[in-house]
Amino acid sequence: MAKKQLIMVERETFEKNDKTYFSYFIKGQVRGRDIKVAIIPPDKGGYTVLDIVFGDAMQAELKITPFEIKDEAGKVISGNTYAVRSVDENGEVYECSVKPYRNSDKALLNMLVKQ
């Protein structure tokens, strides 16, 4: 069994239509290759929540929660859910659900998590 690794979600600014926004991503290595996985909140309003979770920081921890469910036919479906998590100086926990941006980001994140 692989040891639990701490994966960090980072953010950087970009400009569009004279406004500044953040993009969110995870950097890592898979089979010796540098990768960058784009991460987004589950809905558009989630960007405000992500701003609160990050606060003034430019990175926060990725929380990985495994799940398993059975469909009506009894087939077991398993995977992970993801959230960005931070803790402030008073011990208050802030968290926001996130997901990979594209199918290719999902595949890269699965590879990164399984190593």
PDB file of C-alpha atoms in Angstrom:
ATOM      1  CA  MET A   1       0.000   0.000   0.000  1.00  0.00           C
ATOM      2  CA  ALA A   2       1.323   3.419  -0.954  1.00  0.00           C
ATOM      3  CA  LYS A   3       2.141   5.880   1.795  1.00  0.00           C
ATOM      4  CA  LYS A   4      -0.225   8.812   2.166  1.00  0.00           C
ATOM      5  CA  GLN A   5       1.249  11.835   0.473  1.00  0.00           C
ATOM      6  CA  LEU A   6       0.317  15.452   0.996  1.00  0.00           C
ATOM      7  CA  ILE A   7      -0.862  16.982  -2.268  1.00  0.00           C
ATOM      8  CA  MET A   8      -1.117  20.746  -2.485  1.00  0.00           C
ATOM      9  CA  VAL A   9      -3.440  22.770  -4.709  1.00  0.00           C
ATOM     10  CA  GLU A  10      -1.807  25.959  -5.941  1.00  0.00           C
ATOM     11  CA  ARG A  11      -3.235  29.056  -7.543  1.00  0.00           C
ATOM     12  CA  GLU A  12      -1.930  31.741  -9.841  1.00  0.00           C
ATOM     13  CA  THR A  13      -3.406  34.879 -11.328  1.00  0.00           C
ATOM     14  CA  PHE A  14      -4.326  35.534 -14.937  1.00  0.00           C
ATOM     15  CA  GLU A  15      -6.018  38.461 -16.664  1.00  0.00           C
ATOM     16  CA  LYS A  16      -9.066  38.371 -18.902  1.00  0.00           C
ATOM     17  CA  ASN A  17     -11.059  41.391 -20.104  1.00  0.00           C
ATOM     18  CA  ASP A  18      -9.005  43.715 -17.860  1.00  0.00           C
ATOM     19  CA  LYS A  19      -9.933  41.720 -14.726  1.00  0.00           C
ATOM     20  CA  THR A  20      -7.661  39.521 -12.607  1.00  0.00           C
ATOM     21  CA  TYR A  21      -8.748  35.966 -11.784  1.00  0.00           C
ATOM     22  CA  PHE A  22      -7.187  32.881 -10.180  1.00  0.00           C
ATOM     23  CA  SER A  23      -6.598  29.513 -11.814  1.00  0.00           C
ATOM     24  CA  TYR A  24      -6.204  26.459  -9.573  1.00  0.00           C
ATOM     25  CA  PHE A  25      -3.940  23.490 -10.236  1.00  0.00           C
ATOM     26  CA  ILE A  26      -1.890  20.646  -8.807  1.00  0.00           C
ATOM     27  CA  LYS A  27       1.714  20.088  -9.857  1.00  0.00           C
ATOM     28  CA  GLY A  28       3.357  16.699  -9.572  1.00  0.00           C
ATOM     29  CA  GLN A  29       5.343  13.995 -11.294  1.00  0.00           C
ATOM     30  CA  VAL A  30       4.093  10.792 -12.880  1.00  0.00           C
ATOM     31  CA  ARG A  31       6.637   8.341 -14.297  1.00  0.00           C
ATOM     32  CA  GLY A  32       9.300  11.042 -14.229  1.00  0.00           C
ATOM     33  CA  ARG A  33       7.213  13.573 -16.168  1.00  0.00           C
ATOM     34  CA  ASP A  34       6.133  16.905 -14.702  1.00  0.00           C
ATOM     35  CA  ILE A  35       2.357  17.318 -14.809  1.00  0.00           C
ATOM     36  CA  LYS A  36      -0.076  20.128 -14.051  1.00  0.00           C
ATOM     37  CA  VAL A  37      -3.695  19.183 -13.268  1.00  0.00           C
ATOM     38  CA  ALA A  38      -6.330  21.924 -13.641  1.00  0.00           C
ATOM     39  CA  ILE A  39      -8.866  22.005 -10.780  1.00  0.00           C
ATOM     40  CA  ILE A  40     -12.226  23.825 -10.672  1.00  0.00           C
ATOM     41  CA  PRO A  41     -15.093  24.129  -8.176  1.00  0.00           C
ATOM     42  CA  PRO A  42     -18.251  22.128  -8.982  1.00  0.00           C
ATOM     43  CA  ASP A  43     -20.156  25.314  -9.915  1.00  0.00           C
ATOM     44  CA  LYS A  44     -19.384  28.937 -10.806  1.00  0.00           C
ATOM     45  CA  GLY A  45     -20.199  30.231  -7.297  1.00  0.00           C
ATOM     46  CA  GLY A  46     -17.475  27.955  -5.934  1.00  0.00           C
ATOM     47  CA  TYR A  47     -14.769  30.416  -6.980  1.00  0.00           C
ATOM     48  CA  THR A  48     -15.847  32.745  -4.145  1.00  0.00           C
ATOM     49  CA  VAL A  49     -15.654  29.809  -1.722  1.00  0.00           C
ATOM     50  CA  LEU A  50     -12.172  28.903  -3.018  1.00  0.00           C
ATOM     51  CA  ASP A  51     -11.029  32.493  -2.451  1.00  0.00           C
ATOM     52  CA  ILE A  52     -12.176  32.203   1.177  1.00  0.00           C
ATOM     53  CA  VAL A  53     -10.475  28.808   1.644  1.00  0.00           C
ATOM     54  CA  PHE A  54      -7.164  30.097   0.270  1.00  0.00           C
ATOM     55  CA  GLY A  55      -7.334  33.430   2.118  1.00  0.00           C
ATOM     56  CA  ASP A  56      -4.016  35.194   1.460  1.00  0.00           C
ATOM     57  CA  ALA A  57      -2.155  31.933   0.742  1.00  0.00           C
ATOM     58  CA  MET A  58      -1.227  30.717  -2.715  1.00  0.00           C
ATOM     59  CA  GLN A  59      -1.587  27.021  -1.851  1.00  0.00           C
ATOM     60  CA  ALA A  60      -3.840  24.770   0.225  1.00  0.00           C
ATOM     61  CA  GLU A  61      -4.111  21.064   0.967  1.00  0.00           C
ATOM     62  CA  LEU A  62      -6.033  18.664  -1.285  1.00  0.00           C
ATOM     63  CA  LYS A  63      -8.356  16.456   0.770  1.00  0.00           C
ATOM     64  CA  ILE A  64      -9.060  13.072  -0.853  1.00  0.00           C
ATOM     65  CA  THR A  65     -12.082  11.050   0.270  1.00  0.00           C
ATOM     66  CA  PRO A  66     -12.528   7.554  -1.209  1.00  0.00           C
ATOM     67  CA  PHE A  67     -16.066   6.301  -1.868  1.00  0.00           C
ATOM     68  CA  GLU A  68     -17.813   3.089  -2.904  1.00  0.00           C
ATOM     69  CA  ILE A  69     -21.438   2.705  -3.938  1.00  0.00           C
ATOM     70  CA  LYS A  70     -23.511  -0.098  -5.444  1.00  0.00           C
ATOM     71  CA  ASP A  71     -25.833   0.538  -8.346  1.00  0.00           C
ATOM     72  CA  GLU A  72     -29.206  -1.194  -8.814  1.00  0.00           C
ATOM     73  CA  ALA A  73     -27.509  -4.145 -10.543  1.00  0.00           C
ATOM     74  CA  GLY A  74     -25.155  -4.651  -7.596  1.00  0.00           C
ATOM     75  CA  LYS A  75     -22.108  -3.363  -9.455  1.00  0.00           C
ATOM     76  CA  VAL A  76     -19.662  -1.581  -7.159  1.00  0.00           C
ATOM     77  CA  ILE A  77     -18.537   1.862  -8.315  1.00  0.00           C
ATOM     78  CA  SER A  78     -15.561   3.373  -6.520  1.00  0.00           C
ATOM     79  CA  GLY A  79     -13.500   6.525  -6.794  1.00  0.00           C
ATOM     80  CA  ASN A  80     -12.478   9.640  -4.917  1.00  0.00           C
ATOM     81  CA  THR A  81     -14.036  12.970  -4.121  1.00  0.00           C
ATOM     82  CA  TYR A  82     -11.772  15.999  -3.731  1.00  0.00           C
ATOM     83  CA  ALA A  83     -11.821  19.180  -1.683  1.00  0.00           C
ATOM     84  CA  VAL A  84      -9.398  22.005  -0.981  1.00  0.00           C
ATOM     85  CA  ARG A  85      -8.834  22.522   2.738  1.00  0.00           C
ATOM     86  CA  SER A  86      -7.117  25.095   4.919  1.00  0.00           C
ATOM     87  CA  VAL A  87      -6.959  25.822   8.638  1.00  0.00           C
ATOM     88  CA  ASP A  88      -6.623  29.372   9.973  1.00  0.00           C
ATOM     89  CA  GLU A  89      -4.595  30.543  12.975  1.00  0.00           C
ATOM     90  CA  ASN A  90      -7.594  29.889  15.296  1.00  0.00           C
ATOM     91  CA  GLY A  91      -7.969  26.279  14.131  1.00  0.00           C
ATOM     92  CA  GLU A  92     -11.043  27.018  11.986  1.00  0.00           C
ATOM     93  CA  VAL A  93     -11.272  24.638   9.003  1.00  0.00           C
ATOM     94  CA  TYR A  94     -12.304  25.990   5.582  1.00  0.00           C
ATOM     95  CA  GLU A  95     -13.146  23.593   2.768  1.00  0.00           C
ATOM     96  CA  CYS A  96     -14.479  23.661  -0.792  1.00  0.00           C
ATOM     97  CA  SER A  97     -15.259  20.740  -3.097  1.00  0.00           C
ATOM     98  CA  VAL A  98     -13.281  20.659  -6.345  1.00  0.00           C
ATOM     99  CA  LYS A  99     -13.058  18.472  -9.423  1.00  0.00           C
ATOM    100  CA  PRO A 100     -10.637  17.998 -12.315  1.00  0.00           C
ATOM    101  CA  TYR A 101     -11.338  20.417 -15.180  1.00  0.00           C
ATOM    102  CA  ARG A 102     -11.096  18.002 -18.136  1.00  0.00           C
ATOM    103  CA  ASN A 103     -11.127  14.217 -18.538  1.00  0.00           C
ATOM    104  CA  SER A 104      -7.367  14.359 -19.106  1.00  0.00           C
ATOM    105  CA  ASP A 105      -6.971  16.216 -15.786  1.00  0.00           C
ATOM    106  CA  LYS A 106      -9.044  13.484 -14.107  1.00  0.00           C
ATOM    107  CA  ALA A 107      -6.781  10.786 -15.549  1.00  0.00           C
ATOM    108  CA  LEU A 108      -3.620  12.627 -14.439  1.00  0.00           C
ATOM    109  CA  LEU A 109      -4.990  13.198 -10.933  1.00  0.00           C
ATOM    110  CA  ASN A 110      -5.879   9.505 -10.608  1.00  0.00           C
ATOM    111  CA  MET A 111      -2.310   8.586 -11.654  1.00  0.00           C
ATOM    112  CA  LEU A 112      -0.852  11.070  -9.166  1.00  0.00           C
ATOM    113  CA  VAL A 113      -3.010   9.847  -6.283  1.00  0.00           C
ATOM    114  CA  LYS A 114      -2.280   6.141  -6.931  1.00  0.00           C
ATOM    115  CA  GLN A 115       1.514   6.451  -6.753  1.00  0.00           C
TER     116      GLN A 115
END
